[in-house]
Amino acid sequence: MKHLFLLFCSILFTASFAQKSEDLIPRDAVTVFSINNFTLLQKVSLDDLVKYEFMAEVQSELFDGSTSGKTLKDAGIDFDQKMNIFYGRGKEYEISGFTFGIKNKADLFQVFDDFQLADSKIPGTETYTSFFNSLIIKGNSALLIRVEPLAERVNELTDSIWYANGNESPWADAYEGMEEDLKEESEKEVLQEEIYDEMPEATQPKTEDEFPVAEENPLQKNYYEMRDSVEMVLQIGFLDAICKDLFVSNLNLKAVDSRFAEQLTHPSEAIFFLDNSRNLQQSKKIWYLETMFPTLYTDLKELYTGNVLLGDLLLNNNSIEFKMESRYGEKLGSIYEKLNHSKFDKKVLNYIHKDNTAYFTYNINLREAYEQAFKVIMPILTNEKNTQMSTSVLALDLLNEFINKDALFGTYKGSMFGTFNGIKKVKTTKIEFTYDDETFEYQEKEVKAEEDMPIFTLGFSTERNDIPLKVLQHLSRLTSRFQNKGTYWVFENAILNAAPLYMIANEGLFIFTNDQDLAENHVNGYGKEALAKKDAAKAAKSGSMYANINLAQAIDRFPRDFFTPKQNEILDAMRGKTGSMELTSSKTTKEKTSFDLLYSYGGTYDNAGKYLLDLMNSLYIISK
Amino acid sequence: MCLFGRIPYFCFMNKLLIIFGLLISVSLSSCIEITDDITINADGSGLFKYTINLSESKVKVNSLLALDSIEGKKVPTLAEIESKIGEFKKILASKPGISNVKIEADFTNFIFKLTCNFSNVNTLQSAVKEVIKEISNEKNIAELEAVWLKWDGQKLERSIPDITIKKSKEFKTEDIEQLKKGKYTSISRFAKPIEKCSNPTGVISKNKLATMVQTNIYSLTKNPKLLENTIYLFPNKN
């Protein structure tokens, strides 16, 4: 009995401490998608899965012909564990990959058939490799990872070794005599081919595409060979360090970031984690700040500390809900809080037609945010003891004193709205050729034509309509393209050099639109044809941001030419889906702002997993 | 893939007039009208006119020009297009037998016109081939081996290089609709009256000195021979 009890305890102990897939996410991961309700994806074919950008970019070459006709269910994956997709960029390397549970290793290697068993340096783990990818299995969980040393670091080390060995610049030959050659070329206009033909083959110059010639001594490496070696050594070193962290020290993202650990406990279908503060620190552009203004860099880092975006994806009966929480530190939070301390301008609702396809309202208080930002950021800038920075601080201080802030923030308070009403025919002209029957000589004739154009309206709240009107009056003296039509202004051929832009200044709003009907017939708003009270109330109640899209209409009406082929692919994937998408936001506090994106779809759906992946992919692309 | 690149004959013409191709490459599924007009004098010299009219799609062309790139290919700025036009004009004008090269570019309506005089049709063909080679930096372009203009003093043969039309299968429905609206007009003019022309859709002007063939662009992608035409002049009276 005693032995049985001991055995039971040891099994329980092992099970409790066995690493699950979420325990294998490296702490360097900055962005993580974690799918909890993985069973949803059982029906998704692997071929479809690898087409998504978030998968394709991670490890697309892993999935070659071996995935053909197979679903995730056939891949030996354990659907009771979470699947976590991660990406991260540090100071020295970039990581990407995913972690998952394993149910049947034999099935798994039917799909991961390119992987070869390698020596494992960590006891209790199995390592498989394929090109630059490593698959590390511990118990029933696996980590598929690619570690790529940053090019700058590789170059820096290679250069250092190269020059320390007494070598000259690897590009010295390329530049040698270049000036002379250029001079000669401009003097004698003789085709290079002619010279080459006359030269003996051995002395003919090398072509651009020629590979560097290997040295006679195989131990003597040329620059590129040395660079490859450096890269490989770094890669192995970084991977070893990551594995030691994960499998020996149990240092993973979940262990080091309580926010992520807490997020993982949510009973949602999937969770999302993006550490913005680390994104800022690792940004390529920040190095200048770090080098030139170290104090400022430290202070800014502090300002951004705690800046994370956390998300939950919930799959309901007829909707998918994405709840996001933007968290930040106290100082940054104080600016956001002031920025969002604004009363909703109900007048904008009168300019949103009830049948519109998509609209948004954005409600902020720029004046208060400016004052708070000045209070928070100026001491940080002043702290930096540097001539350049001191001059900038002085300039900012003087501008703050001299600028008429009442006029500036009275003209643009920060609140705005926008609508998209799909595509309408707009009147343009075209040139036609008319042919004379006698001679077939032709003449050009301008005739009226119609073209499709997306119809939009963008307006902002203002206390000083007189200021933009002043600008328009002056512009109308300069060109006849600006015309005062009494209740509105028109700027001819402003949009794509073909269609007019209308401007309406009314009731504390200044509106830009290419909707002729709005300008000519509804300068005071749509009245009874405006947004329904129920919808208007939702927009008014939301925090700083509200958006509503009639998905079926919007996607069908989106002008394809304005998007890249990849974006069009995503839109195509969304086509045929009915329902609406609504974005609401909470009141902003010093700690956080919450956003809720609700995608309600009508009717039934065949494959919830596909919906989930479509949405996740869109989020991935947006967050990249 | 640009619309121009999808159409075999246009693909050739794109190389033929690369600068126009630059513009067309941003026109994707725009409605396009092309006119080629060749005048052959009694001595074999002549005038060549080539016009691309995108005015019906100027909103679309403007919107595409506002993009940085399309399918990974950089969209040229107006300044770059103007510069390329200048380059094309300079190269064409330097070719033997070619004179009075003029290019008019209307960036408001997006109409582009090329005119040049030639000493005989062979010099025109050679010049065009050389310009294409110089601009494209390709020495061996199979399509250039074809002879699309042949003149013996009594008859003119106009044909289209034999180029695969498999690309046209990649057209999307919306592209096809636009292609059907597009129009290609081919005019041949002579100093002497025309007796007949081989193309069944070809019409002869009332003064008998010109012939015209018209087709929509989509049909042309399906059958590049639609524009083939042999024009016979009345024999000289001895």
Tab-separated table of C-alpha atoms in Angstrom, chain B residues 44-168:
chain	number	residue	atom	x	y	z
B	44	GLY	CA	7.650	53.204	-99.238
B	45	SER	CA	8.399	55.825	-96.629
B	46	GLY	CA	5.690	56.741	-94.175
B	47	LEU	CA	4.267	57.916	-90.898
B	48	PHE	CA	3.586	55.772	-87.824
B	49	LYS	CA	1.167	56.865	-85.108
B	50	TYR	CA	0.412	54.953	-81.944
B	51	THR	CA	-2.098	56.173	-79.374
B	52	ILE	CA	-3.079	54.819	-75.990
B	53	ASN	CA	-6.200	56.312	-74.475
B	54	LEU	CA	-6.889	55.639	-70.804
B	55	SER	CA	-9.183	58.621	-70.283
B	56	GLU	CA	-12.166	56.429	-69.483
B	57	SER	CA	-10.270	55.054	-66.495
B	58	LYS	CA	-8.488	58.142	-65.280
B	59	VAL	CA	-9.854	57.799	-61.733
B	60	LYS	CA	-8.552	54.268	-61.570
B	61	VAL	CA	-5.209	55.142	-63.119
B	62	ASN	CA	-4.797	58.046	-60.705
B	63	SER	CA	-5.659	55.818	-57.776
B	64	LEU	CA	-3.100	53.255	-58.881
B	65	LEU	CA	-0.456	55.870	-59.430
B	66	ALA	CA	-1.030	56.911	-55.845
B	67	LEU	CA	0.135	53.474	-54.691
B	68	ASP	CA	3.771	52.699	-53.965
B	69	SER	CA	3.723	49.290	-55.560
B	70	ILE	CA	1.474	46.735	-57.172
B	71	GLU	CA	2.190	43.064	-56.617
B	72	GLY	CA	5.671	43.899	-55.439
B	73	LYS	CA	6.499	46.035	-58.452
B	74	LYS	CA	7.164	49.689	-57.912
B	75	VAL	CA	4.607	52.029	-59.418
B	76	PRO	CA	6.465	54.799	-61.262
B	77	THR	CA	5.870	58.432	-60.381
B	78	LEU	CA	4.720	60.860	-63.065
B	79	ALA	CA	8.218	62.338	-63.117
B	80	GLU	CA	9.714	58.891	-63.732
B	81	ILE	CA	7.232	58.229	-66.526
B	82	GLU	CA	8.083	61.566	-68.148
B	83	SER	CA	11.760	60.799	-67.867
B	84	LYS	CA	11.289	57.356	-69.462
B	85	ILE	CA	9.254	58.897	-72.262
B	86	GLY	CA	12.137	61.267	-72.937
B	87	GLU	CA	14.581	58.367	-72.931
B	88	PHE	CA	12.451	56.352	-75.321
B	89	LYS	CA	12.072	59.298	-77.663
B	90	LYS	CA	15.825	59.913	-77.685
B	91	ILE	CA	16.687	56.299	-78.477
B	92	LEU	CA	14.061	55.955	-81.196
B	93	ALA	CA	15.121	59.223	-82.827
B	94	SER	CA	18.735	57.998	-82.988
B	95	LYS	CA	17.834	55.026	-85.167
B	96	PRO	CA	18.638	55.219	-88.889
B	97	GLY	CA	15.645	55.871	-91.116
B	98	ILE	CA	13.559	57.301	-88.279
B	99	SER	CA	12.799	61.015	-88.058
B	100	ASN	CA	10.432	63.568	-86.487
B	101	VAL	CA	9.826	61.480	-83.374
B	102	LYS	CA	7.171	63.121	-81.245
B	103	ILE	CA	5.572	61.921	-78.042
B	104	GLU	CA	2.644	63.734	-76.489
B	105	ALA	CA	1.751	62.769	-72.959
B	106	ASP	CA	-1.479	64.086	-71.488
B	107	PHE	CA	-1.359	63.277	-67.800
B	108	THR	CA	-4.785	64.794	-67.166
B	109	ASN	CA	-6.707	62.471	-69.431
B	110	PHE	CA	-3.982	59.842	-69.677
B	111	ILE	CA	-3.656	59.878	-73.446
B	112	PHE	CA	-0.259	59.081	-74.934
B	113	LYS	CA	0.603	59.584	-78.592
B	114	LEU	CA	3.701	58.577	-80.469
B	115	THR	CA	4.346	59.716	-84.035
B	116	CYS	CA	7.404	59.239	-86.222
B	117	ASN	CA	8.369	59.187	-89.881
B	118	PHE	CA	10.199	56.221	-91.371
B	119	SER	CA	12.090	55.747	-94.609
B	120	ASN	CA	10.596	52.271	-95.177
B	121	VAL	CA	8.746	49.654	-93.120
B	122	ASN	CA	11.910	47.634	-92.584
B	123	THR	CA	13.661	50.559	-90.921
B	124	LEU	CA	10.620	51.051	-88.706
B	125	GLN	CA	10.683	47.412	-87.650
B	126	SER	CA	14.426	47.389	-87.086
B	127	ALA	CA	14.288	50.589	-85.072
B	128	VAL	CA	11.537	49.274	-82.868
B	129	LYS	CA	13.378	45.989	-82.306
B	130	GLU	CA	16.584	47.783	-81.370
B	131	VAL	CA	14.833	50.170	-79.018
B	132	ILE	CA	13.179	47.240	-77.278
B	133	LYS	CA	16.493	45.440	-76.918
B	134	GLU	CA	18.205	48.539	-75.552
B	135	ILE	CA	15.502	49.402	-73.085
B	136	SER	CA	14.760	45.879	-71.923
B	137	ASN	CA	18.449	44.886	-71.817
B	138	GLU	CA	17.470	41.554	-73.343
B	139	LYS	CA	19.388	40.405	-76.375
B	140	ASN	CA	17.216	37.477	-77.316
B	141	ILE	CA	13.541	38.223	-77.374
B	142	ALA	CA	11.873	35.482	-79.374
B	143	GLU	CA	8.889	37.667	-80.260
B	144	LEU	CA	11.177	40.089	-82.037
B	145	GLU	CA	12.092	37.523	-84.632
B	146	ALA	CA	8.640	37.847	-86.118
B	147	VAL	CA	7.983	40.140	-89.056
B	148	TRP	CA	4.772	41.996	-88.503
B	149	LEU	CA	5.005	44.437	-91.394
B	150	LYS	CA	5.781	43.487	-94.978
B	151	TRP	CA	5.449	45.875	-97.903
B	152	ASP	CA	6.250	45.101	-101.544
B	153	GLY	CA	4.867	48.250	-103.172
B	154	GLN	CA	1.544	46.620	-104.012
B	155	LYS	CA	0.444	44.910	-100.832
B	156	LEU	CA	0.955	45.380	-97.112
B	157	GLU	CA	0.931	42.421	-94.758
B	158	ARG	CA	0.240	43.194	-91.146
B	159	SER	CA	0.444	40.432	-88.602
B	160	ILE	CA	0.938	39.784	-84.948
B	161	PRO	CA	3.864	37.873	-83.500
B	162	ASP	CA	3.032	34.305	-82.587
B	163	ILE	CA	2.969	34.501	-78.856
B	164	THR	CA	1.355	32.093	-76.466
B	165	ILE	CA	-1.959	33.185	-75.107
B	166	LYS	CA	-1.880	30.935	-72.062
B	167	LYS	CA	-1.596	33.973	-69.786
B	168	SER	CA	-5.051	35.084	-70.847
